[in-house]
Coordinates of C-alpha atoms (C1' of nucleotides) in Angstrom, one line a residue:
Chain Q
X344 CA 18.1 -12.9 -15.6
X345 CA 16.7 -14.5 -18.7
X346 CA 14.5 -16.9 -16.9
X347 CA 12.7 -14.1 -15.0
X348 CA 12.1 -12.3 -18.3
X349 CA 10.7 -15.6 -19.8
X350 CA 8.4 -16.1 -16.9
X351 CA 7.1 -12.5 -17.0
X352 CA 6.7 -12.5 -20.8
X353 CA 5.1 -15.9 -21.0
X354 CA 2.5 -14.6 -18.6
X355 CA 1.7 -11.6 -20.9
X356 CA 1.5 -14.0 -23.9
X357 CA -0.8 -16.2 -21.9
X358 CA -3.4 -13.5 -21.6
X359 CA -3.5 -13.1 -25.4
X360 CA -4.1 -16.9 -25.5
X361 CA -7.0 -16.5 -23.1
X362 CA -5.1 -18.1 -20.2
X363 CA -4.8 -16.1 -17.0
X364 CA -1.5 -14.4 -16.5
X365 CA -0.6 -16.0 -13.2
X366 CA -1.3 -19.5 -14.5
X367 CA 0.9 -18.9 -17.5
X368 CA 3.6 -17.5 -15.3
X369 CA 3.5 -20.4 -12.9
X370 CA 3.7 -22.8 -15.8
X371 CA 6.7 -20.9 -17.2
X372 CA 8.3 -21.0 -13.8
X373 CA 7.9 -24.7 -13.3
X374 CA 8.8 -25.6 -16.9
X375 CA 12.1 -24.0 -16.3
X376 CA 12.7 -25.1 -12.7
X377 CA 15.5 -27.5 -12.1
X378 CA 13.6 -29.1 -9.2
X379 CA 9.9 -29.3 -8.2
X380 CA 8.8 -26.3 -6.3
X381 CA 6.4 -26.0 -3.3
X382 CA 3.6 -23.4 -3.0
X383 CA 5.7 -21.1 -0.8
X384 CA 8.5 -21.0 -3.3
X385 CA 6.1 -20.1 -6.1
X386 CA 4.4 -17.4 -3.9
X387 CA 7.8 -15.9 -3.1
X388 CA 9.2 -16.0 -6.6
X389 CA 6.1 -14.5 -8.3
X390 CA 5.1 -12.4 -5.3
X391 CA 1.5 -13.6 -5.2
X392 CA -0.8 -14.6 -2.4
X393 CA -1.2 -18.2 -1.2
X394 CA -4.7 -18.5 -2.4
X395 CA -3.7 -17.4 -5.9
X396 CA -0.8 -19.7 -6.0
X397 CA -2.8 -22.6 -4.7
X398 CA -5.7 -22.1 -7.2
X399 CA -3.5 -21.8 -10.2
X400 CA -1.2 -24.7 -9.3
X401 CA -4.3 -26.9 -8.9
X402 CA -5.7 -25.6 -12.2
X403 CA -2.4 -26.6 -13.9
X404 CA -2.7 -30.0 -12.3
X405 CA -6.2 -30.2 -13.7
X406 CA -4.8 -29.4 -17.2
X407 CA -2.3 -32.3 -16.6
X408 CA 0.5 -29.9 -17.3
X409 CA 1.9 -30.2 -13.7
X410 CA 2.0 -33.0 -11.3
X411 CA 2.3 -33.3 -7.6
X412 CA 5.4 -34.7 -6.1
X413 CA 5.8 -35.7 -2.5
X414 CA 9.2 -36.2 -0.8
X415 CA 9.4 -38.7 2.1
X416 CA 9.9 -37.1 5.5
X417 CA 8.4 -33.8 4.2
X418 CA 4.7 -33.3 4.3
X419 CA 4.6 -30.4 1.7
X420 CA 3.5 -30.9 -1.8
X421 CA 5.9 -30.1 -4.6
X422 CA 4.9 -29.3 -8.1
X423 CA 6.7 -30.4 -11.3
X424 CA 5.8 -29.4 -14.8
X425 CA 6.1 -31.6 -17.8
X426 CA 9.1 -30.5 -19.8
X427 CA 9.0 -32.7 -22.9
X428 CA 7.7 -30.5 -25.6
X429 CA 5.9 -33.2 -27.5
X430 CA 4.0 -34.4 -24.3
X431 CA 3.1 -30.8 -23.5
X432 CA 1.6 -30.5 -27.0
X433 CA -0.4 -33.8 -26.6
X434 CA -1.7 -32.7 -23.2
X435 CA -2.8 -29.3 -24.4
X436 CA -4.4 -30.7 -27.6
X437 CA -6.4 -33.2 -25.5
X438 CA -7.6 -30.7 -23.1
X439 CA -8.5 -28.1 -25.7
X440 CA -10.4 -30.7 -27.7
X441 CA -12.3 -31.7 -24.6
X442 CA -13.0 -28.1 -23.3
X443 CA -13.4 -26.2 -26.5
X444 CA -14.1 -28.3 -29.6
X445 CA -16.4 -31.0 -28.3
X446 CA -18.9 -28.5 -26.8
X447 CA -18.9 -26.7 -30.1
X448 CA -19.6 -29.9 -32.0
X449 CA -22.5 -30.6 -29.7
X450 CA -24.0 -27.2 -30.3
X451 CA -23.6 -27.6 -34.0
X452 CA -25.2 -31.1 -34.0
X453 CA -28.1 -29.9 -31.9
X454 CA -28.7 -26.9 -34.2
X455 CA -28.4 -29.1 -37.3
X456 CA -30.9 -31.6 -35.9
X457 CA -33.4 -29.0 -35.0
X458 CA -33.5 -27.7 -38.5
X459 CA -33.2 -30.9 -40.5
X460 CA -36.8 -30.7 -41.8
X461 CA -36.4 -27.4 -43.3
X462 CA -35.7 -28.5 -46.8
X463 CA -36.6 -25.1 -48.3
X464 CA -36.6 -21.5 -47.0
X465 CA -34.0 -19.7 -45.0
X466 CA -33.5 -22.6 -42.6
X467 CA -31.9 -24.7 -45.4
X468 CA -28.8 -22.7 -45.6
X469 CA -28.5 -22.5 -41.8
X470 CA -28.8 -26.3 -41.5
X471 CA -26.1 -26.8 -44.1
X472 CA -23.8 -24.3 -42.4
X473 CA -24.2 -26.2 -39.1
X474 CA -23.4 -29.5 -40.9
X475 CA -20.4 -28.1 -42.6
X476 CA -19.0 -26.7 -39.4
X477 CA -19.7 -30.0 -37.6
X478 CA -18.1 -32.1 -40.4
X479 CA -15.0 -29.9 -40.4
X480 CA -14.5 -29.9 -36.6
X481 CA -15.2 -33.6 -36.4
X482 CA -12.7 -34.4 -39.0
X483 CA -10.2 -32.2 -37.2
X484 CA -10.9 -34.1 -34.1
X485 CA -10.2 -37.4 -35.9
X486 CA -6.9 -36.1 -37.1
X487 CA -6.0 -34.8 -33.7
X488 CA -6.9 -38.2 -32.1
X489 CA -4.6 -39.9 -34.5
X490 CA -1.7 -37.5 -34.0
X491 CA -2.2 -37.6 -30.2
X492 CA -1.6 -41.4 -30.1
X493 CA 1.5 -41.1 -32.2
X494 CA 5.0 -41.2 -31.0
X495 CA 6.9 -37.9 -31.6
X496 CA 9.2 -39.5 -34.2
X497 CA 6.3 -40.9 -36.2
X498 CA 4.4 -37.6 -36.2
X499 CA 7.6 -35.9 -37.2
X500 CA 8.1 -38.2 -40.1
X501 CA 4.5 -37.8 -41.3
X502 CA 4.9 -34.0 -41.2
X503 CA 8.2 -34.1 -42.9
X504 CA 6.6 -35.9 -45.8
X505 CA 4.3 -32.9 -46.2
X506 CA 7.1 -30.4 -46.2
X507 CA 8.8 -32.3 -49.0
Chain H
X1100 CA -35.4 -20.5 -33.2
X1101 CA -32.3 -22.6 -33.7
X1102 CA -30.3 -19.7 -35.1
X1103 CA -30.7 -17.5 -32.0
X1104 CA -29.7 -20.4 -29.9
X1105 CA -26.6 -20.9 -32.1
X1106 CA -25.6 -17.2 -31.9
X1107 CA -26.1 -17.1 -28.1
X1108 CA -24.2 -20.3 -27.4
X1109 CA -21.4 -19.6 -29.9
X1110 CA -20.9 -16.4 -27.8
X1111 CA -20.5 -18.3 -24.6
X1112 CA -18.1 -20.8 -26.3
X1113 CA -16.1 -17.8 -27.6
X1114 CA -15.4 -16.6 -24.0
X1115 CA -13.7 -20.0 -23.3
X1116 CA -11.7 -19.5 -26.4
X1117 CA -10.4 -16.1 -25.1
X1118 CA -12.6 -14.3 -27.6
X1119 CA -15.0 -11.7 -26.3
X1120 CA -18.7 -12.8 -26.2
X1121 CA -20.1 -10.0 -28.5
X1122 CA -17.4 -10.6 -31.1
X1123 CA -18.2 -14.3 -31.2
X1124 CA -21.9 -13.6 -31.3
X1125 CA -21.6 -11.2 -34.2
X1126 CA -19.5 -13.7 -36.0
X1127 CA -22.1 -16.4 -35.5
X1128 CA -24.8 -14.0 -36.6
X1129 CA -23.1 -13.0 -39.8
X1130 CA -22.0 -16.5 -40.5
X1131 CA -25.6 -17.6 -40.6
X1132 CA -27.1 -14.5 -42.2
X1133 CA -28.6 -15.0 -45.6
X1134 CA -27.6 -11.5 -46.6
X1135 CA -25.0 -8.9 -45.4
X1136 CA -26.1 -7.0 -42.4
X1137 CA -25.6 -3.3 -41.4
X1138 CA -24.6 -2.0 -38.0
X1139 CA -28.2 -1.1 -37.1
X1140 CA -29.4 -4.6 -37.8
X1141 CA -26.7 -6.2 -35.7
X1142 CA -27.4 -3.8 -32.9
X1143 CA -31.0 -4.6 -33.0
X1144 CA -30.6 -8.3 -33.3
X1145 CA -28.2 -8.6 -30.4
X1146 CA -29.5 -5.7 -28.4
X1147 CA -26.2 -4.0 -28.1
X1148 CA -25.0 -0.4 -28.3
X1149 CA -23.8 1.2 -31.5
X1150 CA -20.2 1.7 -30.1
X1151 CA -20.0 -2.1 -29.2
X1152 CA -21.4 -3.2 -32.5
X1153 CA -19.1 -1.0 -34.4
X1154 CA -16.0 -1.9 -32.5
X1155 CA -16.5 -5.6 -32.7
X1156 CA -17.5 -5.5 -36.4
X1157 CA -14.3 -3.7 -37.2
X1158 CA -12.3 -6.1 -35.1
X1159 CA -13.8 -9.0 -37.1
X1160 CA -12.8 -7.2 -40.3
X1161 CA -9.4 -6.9 -38.8
X1162 CA -9.3 -10.7 -38.3
X1163 CA -10.3 -11.0 -42.0
X1164 CA -13.3 -13.0 -41.0
X1165 CA -15.7 -10.4 -42.1
X1166 CA -15.7 -8.1 -45.1
X1167 CA -17.4 -4.8 -45.8
X1168 CA -20.0 -4.7 -48.6
X1169 CA -21.3 -1.5 -50.1
X1170 CA -24.5 -1.2 -52.1
X1171 CA -24.9 1.4 -54.7
X1172 CA -27.4 4.1 -53.9
X1173 CA -26.9 3.3 -50.2
X1174 CA -24.3 4.9 -48.1
X1175 CA -24.4 2.4 -45.3
X1176 CA -21.7 -0.3 -44.8
X1177 CA -22.9 -3.9 -44.8
X1178 CA -21.0 -6.7 -43.3
X1179 CA -20.6 -10.2 -44.6
X1180 CA -18.8 -13.1 -43.0
X1181 CA -16.8 -15.8 -44.8
X1182 CA -19.0 -18.9 -44.8
X1183 CA -16.5 -21.4 -46.4
X1184 CA -15.3 -23.5 -43.5
X1185 CA -11.9 -24.1 -45.0
X1186 CA -11.3 -20.5 -45.7
X1187 CA -12.4 -19.7 -42.1
X1188 CA -9.9 -22.2 -40.9
X1189 CA -7.0 -20.8 -42.9
X1190 CA -7.8 -17.2 -41.8
X1191 CA -8.0 -18.1 -38.2
X1192 CA -4.8 -20.1 -38.4
X1193 CA -2.9 -17.2 -40.1
X1194 CA -4.1 -14.7 -37.6
X1195 CA -3.3 -16.9 -34.6
X1196 CA 0.1 -17.6 -36.0
X1197 CA 0.8 -13.9 -36.4
X1198 CA -0.7 -12.9 -33.0
X1199 CA 0.1 -15.7 -30.8
X1200 CA 2.8 -18.0 -32.1
X1201 CA 5.3 -15.7 -33.6
X1202 CA 5.6 -13.4 -30.6
X1203 CA 6.3 -16.6 -28.5
X1204 CA 8.9 -17.7 -30.8
X1205 CA 10.7 -14.3 -30.6
X1206 CA 10.6 -14.6 -26.8
X1207 CA 12.1 -18.1 -26.9
X1208 CA 14.8 -17.1 -29.3
X1209 CA 15.7 -14.0 -27.3
X1210 CA 16.0 -16.1 -24.1
X1211 CA 17.9 -18.8 -25.8
X1212 CA 20.4 -16.3 -27.3
X1213 CA 20.9 -14.6 -23.9
X1214 CA 21.9 -17.9 -22.4
X1215 CA 23.9 -19.6 -25.1
X1216 CA 27.2 -19.2 -23.4
X1217 CA 26.1 -21.0 -20.2
X1218 CA 27.5 -24.3 -21.1
X1219 CA 27.4 -25.5 -17.5
X1220 CA 25.4 -24.8 -14.5
X1221 CA 21.6 -24.1 -14.1
X1222 CA 21.5 -22.0 -17.3
X1223 CA 22.3 -25.0 -19.4
X1224 CA 18.9 -26.7 -19.0
X1225 CA 17.0 -23.4 -19.3
X1226 CA 18.8 -22.7 -22.7
X1227 CA 17.9 -26.2 -23.9
X1228 CA 14.3 -25.8 -22.9
X1229 CA 14.0 -22.5 -24.8
X1230 CA 15.6 -24.2 -27.9
X1231 CA 13.3 -27.2 -27.7
X1232 CA 10.2 -25.0 -27.4
X1233 CA 11.4 -22.7 -30.2
X1234 CA 12.2 -25.7 -32.4
X1235 CA 8.8 -27.2 -31.9
X1236 CA 6.8 -24.0 -32.5
X1237 CA 8.9 -23.2 -35.5
X1238 CA 8.3 -26.6 -37.0
X1239 CA 4.6 -26.2 -36.2
X1240 CA 4.6 -22.9 -38.1
X1241 CA 6.3 -24.6 -41.2
X1242 CA 3.6 -27.2 -41.2
X1243 CA 0.9 -24.6 -40.8
X1244 CA 2.3 -22.5 -43.7
X1245 CA 2.2 -25.5 -45.9
X1246 CA -1.3 -26.4 -45.0
X1247 CA -2.4 -22.8 -45.3
X1248 CA -1.4 -22.6 -49.0
X1249 CA -3.1 -25.9 -49.8
X1250 CA -6.4 -26.4 -51.5
X1251 CA -9.0 -28.0 -49.2
X1252 CA -9.1 -31.1 -51.3
X1253 CA -5.3 -31.6 -51.1
X1254 CA -5.3 -31.1 -47.4
X1255 CA -8.1 -33.6 -47.0
X1256 CA -6.2 -36.1 -49.1
X1257 CA -3.1 -35.6 -47.0
X1258 CA -5.0 -36.0 -43.7
X1259 CA -6.9 -39.0 -45.1
X1260 CA -3.7 -40.8 -45.7
X1261 CA -2.9 -40.4 -42.0
X1262 CA -6.3 -41.8 -41.0
X1263 CA -5.6 -44.9 -43.0
Chain N
dC534 C1' -6.1 -37.5 21.4
dG535 C1' -3.7 -32.6 20.9
dT536 C1' -0.4 -30.1 18.3
dT537 C1' 1.2 -28.3 14.3
dA538 C1' 2.1 -28.0 9.3
dT539 C1' -0.2 -27.7 5.2
dT540 C1' -3.9 -27.3 2.1
dT541 C1' -8.3 -25.5 0.8
dT542 C1' -12.0 -22.3 0.6
dC543 C1' -14.2 -18.0 -0.1
dA544 C1' -16.1 -13.2 1.0
dG545 C1' -14.5 -9.0 -0.1
dA546 C1' -11.1 -6.0 -2.6
dT547 C1' -8.9 -4.9 -6.7
dT548 C1' -7.9 -5.0 -11.4
dT549 C1' -9.0 -5.7 -16.1
dT550 C1' -12.0 -5.9 -19.8
dA551 C1' -16.1 -4.8 -22.2
dA552 C1' -20.3 -1.9 -23.1
dT553 C1' -22.8 2.4 -23.3
dG554 C1' -24.2 6.6 -25.4
dA555 C1' -23.3 10.9 -26.8
dA556 C1' -20.1 14.0 -29.0
dA557 C1' -16.9 14.5 -32.8
dT558 C1' -15.6 13.4 -37.3
dT559 C1' -16.2 11.9 -41.9
dG560 C1' -18.1 11.8 -46.3
dT561 C1' -21.9 12.3 -49.7
dG562 C1' -25.3 14.5 -52.5
dA563 C1' -28.1 18.5 -53.3
Chain D
dT1249 C1' -21.2 25.0 -49.0
dC1250 C1' -24.7 23.2 -46.3
dA1251 C1' -27.5 19.5 -44.5
dC1252 C1' -27.7 15.1 -43.4
dA1253 C1' -26.5 10.2 -42.8
dA1254 C1' -23.3 7.3 -41.3
dT1255 C1' -19.0 6.1 -38.9
dT1256 C1' -15.7 6.7 -35.3
dT1257 C1' -14.0 7.9 -30.9
dC1258 C1' -13.8 8.0 -26.1
dA1259 C1' -15.0 9.3 -21.2
dT1260 C1' -17.8 7.1 -18.3
dT1261 C1' -20.1 3.1 -16.3
dA1262 C1' -20.9 -1.7 -15.8
dA1263 C1' -19.6 -6.4 -15.6
dA1264 C1' -16.4 -10.0 -15.3
dA1265 C1' -12.2 -11.9 -13.9
dT1266 C1' -8.6 -12.3 -10.9
dC1267 C1' -6.3 -11.8 -6.3
dT1268 C1' -5.9 -11.4 -1.3
dG1269 C1' -5.7 -12.8 3.2
dA1270 C1' -7.5 -14.9 6.8
dA1271 C1' -10.4 -18.6 8.5
dA1272 C1' -11.7 -23.4 8.0
dA1273 C1' -10.6 -27.9 6.9
dT1274 C1' -7.4 -31.7 6.5
dA1275 C1' -4.0 -34.8 7.7
dA1276 C1' 0.6 -36.2 9.6
dC1277 C1' 3.1 -36.9 13.8
dG1278 C1' 4.3 -37.8 18.7

DNA sequence: CGTTATTTTCAGATTTTAATGAAATTGTGA
DNA sequence: TCACAATTTCATTAAAATCTGAAAATAACG
């Protein structure tokens, strides 16, 4: 079945992305699930332990890629992935900005600050390199923040203008 | 010293990016080195083995983030990192496209193809999801390809228009 | 309350990834 | 061709990440 293939392969691709295999597989599974799934269904489908399923489901919720659904008269939690591609993109961009880019900017600023008095000598070039990297990433964040708040159609229109 | 701090911390950040710590550290070291460095200098500075230094230096060369310099009358290889931020960005974008995005697109197309006859039933939504993801990533690649071939100034101008 | 379904945690086991160091290979100059 | 410097490989070891399974905690229901 194509869906099983997708789930398995998306998991492998995930590892190359620096995401753990199970988390990527669960994401793929939920993204292609017609209905929200509960922990036991995920466990069974992927043949993984409860602890593993639980941890990764909650991590996905932490990434805002998956939300918890409750059905009345049923005390289990069900999990549903965001399926809208633009929303997925926005979510991942926000999270990566927060987890990966902002800490880097802080480091760069700190290192630039610490060397700002070294007008001459080897520290000069280092200071400038830190500033250049900071400036670039900060500008990138600004662009990302703008795109993140755009509607899909507006972003598309903007990008289309670039493509000519 | 600020540079040592930068090298160490860039290494830690690297792991969150899915890059191995040593590779990120070597990259940070070379990016802030006033002169190209040889394997022994890298080994000594980071206190790592020859094999480790060698492997990661060559991986960085494979990423096109570092190039090999030879000095006449000296048979050692020296390593120099690209320092221009825009060029680093272009290089990383190209490599990530090739290593991470394109394989994903192939998977999505394959899965879409295999289910294109399922006009009704549960396969319908799956097929559409694969197509949506493919379309989005493919469009992203087009945009990236355009940006990648731009001069820094042009890209800046384009982005500035977005920011208003 | 007590019972039961469900979620959460976490110590230990397993798997994966990365690093070491020494041996093998390559290449240069005398 | 030989000696030597440097690079490369790779079996082994070490470290980090991930997974399991069962126990503990939580919370819904009568």
